[in-house]
Coordinates of C-alpha atoms in Angstrom, one line a residue:
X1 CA 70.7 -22.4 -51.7
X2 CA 72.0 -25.4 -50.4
X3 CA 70.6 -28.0 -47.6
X4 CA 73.5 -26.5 -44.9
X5 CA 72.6 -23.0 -45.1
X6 CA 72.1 -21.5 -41.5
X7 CA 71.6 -18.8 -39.6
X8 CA 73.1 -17.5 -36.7
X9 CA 71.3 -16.4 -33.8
X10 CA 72.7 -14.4 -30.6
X11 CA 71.5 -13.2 -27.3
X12 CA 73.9 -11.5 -25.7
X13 CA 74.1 -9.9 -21.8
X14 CA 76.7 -8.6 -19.7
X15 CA 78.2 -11.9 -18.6
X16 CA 77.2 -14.0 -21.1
X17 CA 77.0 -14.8 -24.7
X18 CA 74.1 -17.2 -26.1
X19 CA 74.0 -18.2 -29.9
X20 CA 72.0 -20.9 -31.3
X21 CA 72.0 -22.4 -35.2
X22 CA 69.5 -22.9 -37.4
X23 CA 69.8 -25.0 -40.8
X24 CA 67.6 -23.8 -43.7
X25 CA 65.9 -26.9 -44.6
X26 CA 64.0 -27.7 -47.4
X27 CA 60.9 -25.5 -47.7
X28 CA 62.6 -23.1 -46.0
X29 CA 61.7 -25.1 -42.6
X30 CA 64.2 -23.6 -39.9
X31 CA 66.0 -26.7 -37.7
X32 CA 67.7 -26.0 -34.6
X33 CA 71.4 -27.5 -34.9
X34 CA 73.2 -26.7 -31.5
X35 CA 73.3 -24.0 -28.9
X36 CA 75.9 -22.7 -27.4
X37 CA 76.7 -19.8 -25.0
X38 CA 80.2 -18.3 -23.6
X39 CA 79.7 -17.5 -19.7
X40 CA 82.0 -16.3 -17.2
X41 CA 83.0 -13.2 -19.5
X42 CA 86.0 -11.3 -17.9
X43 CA 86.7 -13.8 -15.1
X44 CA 86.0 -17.3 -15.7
X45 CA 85.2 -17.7 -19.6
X46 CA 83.7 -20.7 -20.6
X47 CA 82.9 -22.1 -24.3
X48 CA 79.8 -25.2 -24.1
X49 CA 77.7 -26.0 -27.3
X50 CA 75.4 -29.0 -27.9
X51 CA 73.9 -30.7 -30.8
X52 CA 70.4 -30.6 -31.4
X53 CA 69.9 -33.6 -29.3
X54 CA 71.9 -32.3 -26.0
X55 CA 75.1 -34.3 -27.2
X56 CA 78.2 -31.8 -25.6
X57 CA 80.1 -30.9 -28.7
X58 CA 83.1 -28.6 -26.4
X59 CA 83.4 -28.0 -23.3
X60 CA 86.8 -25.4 -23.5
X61 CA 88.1 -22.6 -20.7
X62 CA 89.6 -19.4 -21.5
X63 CA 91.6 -16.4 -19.7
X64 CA 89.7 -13.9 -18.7
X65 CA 92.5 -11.7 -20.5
X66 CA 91.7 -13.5 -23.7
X67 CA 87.8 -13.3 -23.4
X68 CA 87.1 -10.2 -21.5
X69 CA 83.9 -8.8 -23.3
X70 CA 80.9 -9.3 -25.0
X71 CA 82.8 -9.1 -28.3
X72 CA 85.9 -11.5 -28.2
X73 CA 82.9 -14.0 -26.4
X74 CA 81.2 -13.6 -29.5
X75 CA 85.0 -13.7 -31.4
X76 CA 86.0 -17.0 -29.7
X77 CA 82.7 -18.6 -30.4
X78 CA 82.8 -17.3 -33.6
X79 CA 86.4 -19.0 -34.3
X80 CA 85.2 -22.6 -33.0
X81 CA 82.0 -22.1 -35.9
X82 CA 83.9 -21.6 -38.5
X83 CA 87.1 -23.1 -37.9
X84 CA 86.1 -26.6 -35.9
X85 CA 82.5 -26.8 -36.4
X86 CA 82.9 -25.8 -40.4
X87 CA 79.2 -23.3 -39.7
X88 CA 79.1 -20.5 -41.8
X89 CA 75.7 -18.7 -41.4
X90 CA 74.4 -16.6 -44.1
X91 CA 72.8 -14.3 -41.8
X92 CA 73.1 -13.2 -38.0
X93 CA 69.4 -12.8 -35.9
X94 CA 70.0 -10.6 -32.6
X95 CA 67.5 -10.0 -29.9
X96 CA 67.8 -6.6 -28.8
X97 CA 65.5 -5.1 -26.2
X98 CA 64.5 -2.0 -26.8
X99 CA 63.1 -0.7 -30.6
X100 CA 61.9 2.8 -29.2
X101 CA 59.2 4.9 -31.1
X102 CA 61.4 4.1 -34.6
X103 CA 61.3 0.4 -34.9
X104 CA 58.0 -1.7 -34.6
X105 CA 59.3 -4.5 -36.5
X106 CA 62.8 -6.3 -37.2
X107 CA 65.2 -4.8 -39.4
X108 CA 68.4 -5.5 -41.6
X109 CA 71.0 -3.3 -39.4
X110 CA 73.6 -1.2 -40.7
X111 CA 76.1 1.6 -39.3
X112 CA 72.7 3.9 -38.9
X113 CA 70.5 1.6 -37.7
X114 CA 73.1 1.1 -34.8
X115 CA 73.8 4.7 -34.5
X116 CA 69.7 4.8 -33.5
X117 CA 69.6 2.0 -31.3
X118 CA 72.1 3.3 -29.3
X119 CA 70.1 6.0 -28.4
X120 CA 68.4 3.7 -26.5
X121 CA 70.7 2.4 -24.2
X122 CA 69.5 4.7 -21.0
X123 CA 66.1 3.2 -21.8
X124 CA 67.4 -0.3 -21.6
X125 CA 70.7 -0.4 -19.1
X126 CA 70.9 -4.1 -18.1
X127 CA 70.5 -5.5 -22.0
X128 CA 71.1 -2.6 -24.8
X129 CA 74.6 -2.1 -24.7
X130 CA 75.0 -5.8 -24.4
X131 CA 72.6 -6.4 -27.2
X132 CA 74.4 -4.1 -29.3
X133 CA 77.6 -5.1 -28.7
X134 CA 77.8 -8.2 -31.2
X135 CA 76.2 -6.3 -34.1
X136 CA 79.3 -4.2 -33.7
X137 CA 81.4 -6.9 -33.7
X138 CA 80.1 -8.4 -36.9
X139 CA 79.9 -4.8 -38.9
X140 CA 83.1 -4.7 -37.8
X141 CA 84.7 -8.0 -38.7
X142 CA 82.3 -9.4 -41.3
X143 CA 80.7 -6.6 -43.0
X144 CA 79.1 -8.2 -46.1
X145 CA 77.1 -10.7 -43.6
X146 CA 73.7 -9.8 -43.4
X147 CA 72.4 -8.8 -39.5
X148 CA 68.4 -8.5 -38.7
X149 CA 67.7 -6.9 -35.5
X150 CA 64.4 -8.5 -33.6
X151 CA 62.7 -6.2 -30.9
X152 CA 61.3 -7.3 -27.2
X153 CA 59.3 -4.1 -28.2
X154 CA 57.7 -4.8 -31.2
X155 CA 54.7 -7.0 -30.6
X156 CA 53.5 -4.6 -28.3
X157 CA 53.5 -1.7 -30.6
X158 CA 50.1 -2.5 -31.9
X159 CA 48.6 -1.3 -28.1
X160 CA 45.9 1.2 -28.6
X161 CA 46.5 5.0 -27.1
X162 CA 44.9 4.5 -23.7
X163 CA 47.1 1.6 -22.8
X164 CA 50.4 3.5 -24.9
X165 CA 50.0 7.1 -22.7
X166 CA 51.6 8.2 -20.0
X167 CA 49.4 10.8 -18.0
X168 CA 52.1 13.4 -18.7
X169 CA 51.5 16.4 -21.4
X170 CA 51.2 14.8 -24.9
X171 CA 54.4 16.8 -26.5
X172 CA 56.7 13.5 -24.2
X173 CA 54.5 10.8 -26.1
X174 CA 55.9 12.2 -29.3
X175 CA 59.2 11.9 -28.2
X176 CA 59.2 8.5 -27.3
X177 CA 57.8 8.6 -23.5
X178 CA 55.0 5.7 -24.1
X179 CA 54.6 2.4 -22.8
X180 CA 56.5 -0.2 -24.8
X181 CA 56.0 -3.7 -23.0
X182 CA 59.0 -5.7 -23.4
X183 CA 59.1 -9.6 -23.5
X184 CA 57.6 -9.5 -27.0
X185 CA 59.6 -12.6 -28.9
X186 CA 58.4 -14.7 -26.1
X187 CA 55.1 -13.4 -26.3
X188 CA 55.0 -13.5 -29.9
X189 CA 56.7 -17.5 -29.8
X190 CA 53.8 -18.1 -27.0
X191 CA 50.8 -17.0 -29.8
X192 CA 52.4 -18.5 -32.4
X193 CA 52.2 -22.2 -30.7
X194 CA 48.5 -21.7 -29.3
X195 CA 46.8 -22.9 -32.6
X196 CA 48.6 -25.9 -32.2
X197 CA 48.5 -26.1 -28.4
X198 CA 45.3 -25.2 -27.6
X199 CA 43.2 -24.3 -30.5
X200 CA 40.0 -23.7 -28.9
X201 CA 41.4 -20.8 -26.4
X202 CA 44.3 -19.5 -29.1
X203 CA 41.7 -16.4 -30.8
X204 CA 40.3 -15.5 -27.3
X205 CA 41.5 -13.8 -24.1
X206 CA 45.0 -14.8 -23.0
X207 CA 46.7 -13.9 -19.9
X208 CA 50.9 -15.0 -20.7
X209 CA 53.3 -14.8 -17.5
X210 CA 57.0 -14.6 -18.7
X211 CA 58.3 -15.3 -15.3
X212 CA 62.0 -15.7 -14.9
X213 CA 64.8 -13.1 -13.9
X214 CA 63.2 -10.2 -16.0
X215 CA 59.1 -11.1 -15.6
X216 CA 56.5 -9.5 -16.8
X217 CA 52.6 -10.4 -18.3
X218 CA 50.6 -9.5 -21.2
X219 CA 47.2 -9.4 -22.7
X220 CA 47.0 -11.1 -25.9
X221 CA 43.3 -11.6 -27.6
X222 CA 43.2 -12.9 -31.0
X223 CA 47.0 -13.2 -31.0
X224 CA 47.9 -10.3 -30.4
X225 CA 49.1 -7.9 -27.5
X226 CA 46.6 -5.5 -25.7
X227 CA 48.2 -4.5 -22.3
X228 CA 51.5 -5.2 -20.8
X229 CA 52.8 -5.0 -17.0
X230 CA 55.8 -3.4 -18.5
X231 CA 56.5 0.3 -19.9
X232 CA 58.8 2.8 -20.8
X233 CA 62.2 0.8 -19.7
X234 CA 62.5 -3.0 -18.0
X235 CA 61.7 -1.7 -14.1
X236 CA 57.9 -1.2 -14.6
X237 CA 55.5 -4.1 -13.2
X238 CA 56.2 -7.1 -11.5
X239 CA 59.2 -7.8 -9.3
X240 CA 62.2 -9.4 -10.7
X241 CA 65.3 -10.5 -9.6
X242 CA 67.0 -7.6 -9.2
X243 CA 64.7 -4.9 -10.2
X244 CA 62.0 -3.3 -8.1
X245 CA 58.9 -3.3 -10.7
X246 CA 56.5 -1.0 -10.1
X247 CA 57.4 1.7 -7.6
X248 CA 55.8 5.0 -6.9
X249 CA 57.8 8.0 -8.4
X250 CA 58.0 9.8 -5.1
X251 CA 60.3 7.1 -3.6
X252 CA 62.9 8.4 -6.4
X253 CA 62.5 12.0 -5.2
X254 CA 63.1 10.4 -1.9
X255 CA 66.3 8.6 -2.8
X256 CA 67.6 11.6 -4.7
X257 CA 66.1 14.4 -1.9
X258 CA 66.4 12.8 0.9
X259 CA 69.3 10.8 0.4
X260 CA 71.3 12.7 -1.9
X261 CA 71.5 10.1 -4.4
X262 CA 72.7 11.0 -7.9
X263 CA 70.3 9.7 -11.0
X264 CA 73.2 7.0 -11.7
X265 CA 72.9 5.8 -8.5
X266 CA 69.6 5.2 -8.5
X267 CA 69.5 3.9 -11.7
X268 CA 72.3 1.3 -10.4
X269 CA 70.4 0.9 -7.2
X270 CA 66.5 0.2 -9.1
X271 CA 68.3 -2.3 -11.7
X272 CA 70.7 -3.7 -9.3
X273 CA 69.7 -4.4 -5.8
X274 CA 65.9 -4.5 -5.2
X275 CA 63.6 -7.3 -6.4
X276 CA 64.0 -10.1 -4.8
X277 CA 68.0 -9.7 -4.3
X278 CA 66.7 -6.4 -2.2
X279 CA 63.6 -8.3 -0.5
X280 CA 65.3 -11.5 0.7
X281 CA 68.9 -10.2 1.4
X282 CA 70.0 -13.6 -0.1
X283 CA 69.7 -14.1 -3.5
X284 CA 67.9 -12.7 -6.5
X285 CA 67.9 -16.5 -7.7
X286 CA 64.0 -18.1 -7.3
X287 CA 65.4 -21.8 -7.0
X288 CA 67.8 -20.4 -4.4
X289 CA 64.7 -18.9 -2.2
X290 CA 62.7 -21.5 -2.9
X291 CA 65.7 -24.1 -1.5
X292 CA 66.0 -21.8 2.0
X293 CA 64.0 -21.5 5.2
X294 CA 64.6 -18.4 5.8
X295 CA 61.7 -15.9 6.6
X296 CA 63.3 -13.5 4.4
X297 CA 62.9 -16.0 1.4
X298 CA 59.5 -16.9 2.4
X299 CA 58.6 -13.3 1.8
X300 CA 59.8 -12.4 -1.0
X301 CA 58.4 -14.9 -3.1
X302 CA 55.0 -14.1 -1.7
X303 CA 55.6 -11.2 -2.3
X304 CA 56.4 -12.1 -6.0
X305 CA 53.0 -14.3 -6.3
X306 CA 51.2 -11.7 -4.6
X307 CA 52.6 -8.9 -7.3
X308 CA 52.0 -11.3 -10.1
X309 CA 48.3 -12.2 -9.1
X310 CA 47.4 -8.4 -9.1
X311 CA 48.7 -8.0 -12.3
X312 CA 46.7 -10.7 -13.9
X313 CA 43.6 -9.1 -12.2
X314 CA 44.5 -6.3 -14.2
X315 CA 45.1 -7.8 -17.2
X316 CA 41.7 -9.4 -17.0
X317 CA 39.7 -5.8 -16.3
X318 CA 41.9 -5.4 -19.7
X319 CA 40.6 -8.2 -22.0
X320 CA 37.3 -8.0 -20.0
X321 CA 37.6 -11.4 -18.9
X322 CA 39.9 -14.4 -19.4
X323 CA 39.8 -18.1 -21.1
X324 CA 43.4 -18.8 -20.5
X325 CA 46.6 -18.2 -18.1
X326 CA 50.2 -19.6 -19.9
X327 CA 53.2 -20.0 -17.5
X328 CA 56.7 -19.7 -19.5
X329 CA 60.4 -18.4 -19.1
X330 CA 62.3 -19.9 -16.4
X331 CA 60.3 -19.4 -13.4
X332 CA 57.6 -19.7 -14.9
X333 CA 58.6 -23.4 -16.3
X334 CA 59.6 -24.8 -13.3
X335 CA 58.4 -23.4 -10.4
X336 CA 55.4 -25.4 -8.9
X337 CA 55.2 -23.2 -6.0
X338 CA 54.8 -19.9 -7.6
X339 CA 52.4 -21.5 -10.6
X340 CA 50.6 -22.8 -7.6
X341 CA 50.4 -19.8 -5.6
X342 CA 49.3 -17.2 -8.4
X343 CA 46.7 -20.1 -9.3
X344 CA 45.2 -20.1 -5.6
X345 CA 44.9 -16.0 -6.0
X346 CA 43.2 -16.1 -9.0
X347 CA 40.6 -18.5 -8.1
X348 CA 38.1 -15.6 -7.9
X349 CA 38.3 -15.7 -11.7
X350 CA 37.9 -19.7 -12.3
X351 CA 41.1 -20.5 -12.4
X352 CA 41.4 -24.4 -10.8
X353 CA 44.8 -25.8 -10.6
X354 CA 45.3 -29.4 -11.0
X355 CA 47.9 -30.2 -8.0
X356 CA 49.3 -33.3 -9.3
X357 CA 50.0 -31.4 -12.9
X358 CA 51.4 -28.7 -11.9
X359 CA 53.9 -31.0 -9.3
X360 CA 55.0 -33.0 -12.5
X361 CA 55.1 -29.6 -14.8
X362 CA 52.4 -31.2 -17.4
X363 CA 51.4 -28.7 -20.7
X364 CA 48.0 -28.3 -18.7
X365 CA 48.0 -27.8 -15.0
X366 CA 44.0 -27.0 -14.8
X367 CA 41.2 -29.1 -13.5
X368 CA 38.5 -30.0 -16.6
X369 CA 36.4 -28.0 -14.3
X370 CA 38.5 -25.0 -14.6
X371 CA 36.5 -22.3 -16.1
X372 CA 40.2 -20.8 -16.9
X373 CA 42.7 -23.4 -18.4
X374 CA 46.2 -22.8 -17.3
X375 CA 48.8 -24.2 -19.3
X376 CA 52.8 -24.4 -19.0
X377 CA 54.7 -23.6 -22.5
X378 CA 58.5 -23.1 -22.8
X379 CA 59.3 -20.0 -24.8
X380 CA 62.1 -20.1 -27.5
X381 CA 62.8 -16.7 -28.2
X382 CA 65.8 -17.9 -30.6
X383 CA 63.4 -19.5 -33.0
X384 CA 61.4 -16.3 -33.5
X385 CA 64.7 -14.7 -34.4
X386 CA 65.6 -17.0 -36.8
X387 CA 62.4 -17.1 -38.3
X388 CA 62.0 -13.2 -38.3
X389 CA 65.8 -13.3 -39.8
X390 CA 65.0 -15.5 -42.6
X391 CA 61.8 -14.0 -43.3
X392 CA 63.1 -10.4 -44.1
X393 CA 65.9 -11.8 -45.9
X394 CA 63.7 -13.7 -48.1
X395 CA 61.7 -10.7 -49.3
X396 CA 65.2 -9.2 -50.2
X397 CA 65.3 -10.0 -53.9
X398 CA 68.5 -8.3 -54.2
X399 CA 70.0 -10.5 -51.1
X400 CA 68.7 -13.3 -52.5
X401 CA 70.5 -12.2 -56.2
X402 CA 73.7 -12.2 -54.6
X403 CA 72.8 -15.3 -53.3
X404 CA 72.1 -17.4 -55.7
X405 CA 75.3 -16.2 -57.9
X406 CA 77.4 -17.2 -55.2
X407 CA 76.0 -20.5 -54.6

């Protein structure tokens, strides 16, 4: 193997195409090189990578003719790799969202492993067809490069049956109706910096809040997920930008009874229009809200911080108790108001934010007399791909065969 190995890492959604590289360094140490994503897909395409230290490597437009999917995204970005920036990966890492009752761990794709994944897609509208949509590429175009697949399911799967079941008969939990959770890479990035971070709260009861477009919470004591806010697809739990969270089932009879609305449409209309897009009238965007005046704004993020905070009370009744409360994702990374507001409902459990912390965004954002410390951490989801992608790989003597004869 030699110093400039890397590994390819993408993220793909409807609009938008996010890649990252990793080198293998020595003792198989992963370093980030540069991250890049293609935006604007089918209207406005745009190409921007940076180094590892946030120097702009390009900058370059395209036709929307000429980039109009998820896969000539991933085709042009592909192009300036090999052809400009000389990166050939050994191996592609994919987030995809949803694993279903098959897959509780990540997996060296193939033709079949696709062919159940897509099985999936009604489960996971918004991301699996996106998420898919490069592994097709890649089968297509570069079949002998090896692709790992990396589920926002899988660190969930370890829930015990009372926090798994629906209260449906039991015949729909053996066919896949069960609580997944979703959010797991971030989740799993968040335990896996906690030893380092906060050693003396990284065994016990932890409360993480991946807030951000898609937001949800989980329960995680001695590493490892009890209970999430979200279940069978991405519209369960708390509100997000566009999608309602937790809803009572009758309102769906409603929409479809009442208002003669077909199952598409109300999938469109749950994923699409309500959160805080269908609250506010304005924006589904937090930093937009948070930037107007208007009562409608006001509302729907207390609204938000009053969803959140109920779900961390639940979360607690799940760990019996909590030590700890971890902010990430984008909301949760930079929103002072919202860290502050869930802080201020949750003072019934100890939890004592620091003002002047949480203003400047510090790692801890609790008083010292906090009997809950609160802490801010940014996720990296791409580096729990990589380093899920490189650690199947390496336990594949016959990959690594091949390998080292062509090296």
């Amino acid at each position: 193997m030699t110093a400039m190995d890397t590994i390819l890492v993408t993220n793909s959604g409807s609009s938008s195409v996010k890649f990252q590289i990793f080198e293998i360094g020595s003792g198989n140490i992963l370093k980030r090189q540069m991250k890049g994503t293609v935006d604007g897909i089918g209207s406005h395409p745009r190409l921007q990578v940076a180094a590892h230290d946030g120097s702009l490597l390009v900058d370059r437009h395209y036709s929307g003719e000429a980039v109009g999917d998820v896969a000539t995204a991933l085709a042009a970005a592909g192009t300036w790799l090999r052809e400009e920036a000389k990166i050939h990966p050994v191996a592609v890492g994919h987030r995809v969202v949803h694993g279903g009752p098959d897959y509780d761990g990540p997996v060296r794709v193939d033709a079949e492993v696709l062919a159940r994944l897509e099985r999936y897609v009604p489960l996971a509208p918004l991301h699996q067809p996106y998420n898919l949509a490069p592994i097709r590429s890649v089968l297509s175009r570069f079949p002998d490069i090896p692709q790992v697949v990396c589920f926002d399911t899988a660190f969930h799967r370890n829930h015990g049956p009372l926090a798994d079941y629906f209260a449906i008969p039991t015949h729909f939990h053996a066919e896949g109706v069960r609580r997944y959770g979703f959010h797991g890479l971030s989740y799993e990035y968040i335990a896996s910096v906690l030893p380092t971070v906060a050693p003396d709260i990284a065994r016990k009861r932890v409360i993480a809040a991946h807030l951000g477009n898609g937001a949800s919470m989980c329960a995680i004591k001695d590493g490892r997920s009890v209970e999430s806010s979200l279940g069978f697809t991405a519209l369960d739990g708390l509100v997000m930008g566009t999608r309602c969270g937790q809803i009572d089932p009758g309102v769906v009879l409603y929409l479809m009874s009442e208002k003669g609305m077909s199952a598409d449409e109300v999938q469109t209309f749950l994923y699409h229009e309500c959160g805080l897009k269908g609250l506010s009238g304005i924006s589904n965007d937090m930093r937009e809200l948070e930037e107007s005046d208007d009562s409608r704004a006001v509302f729907a993020i207390d609204y938000f911080i009053y969803r959140a905070s109920l779900y961390a009370g639940m979360l607690a009744a799940a760990l019996h108790g909590v030590d700890a409360l971890v902010f990430t994702a984008g909301i949760g990374e930079h929103s002072a108001r919202v860290r502050a507001g869930i802080a201020e409902n949750l003072g019934w459990l100890g939890v004592a934010l620091d003002t002047a912390a949480n203003a400047r965004h510090a790692q801890r954002i609790s008083r010292p007399d906090s009997r809950v410390t609160v802490y801010v951490i940014p996720t990296d989801e791409e580096l729990m791909i990589a380093r899920h992608t490189w650690a199947l790989l390496s336990r594949d003597t016959a990959w690594r065969s091949e390998r080292e004869r062509a090296i």
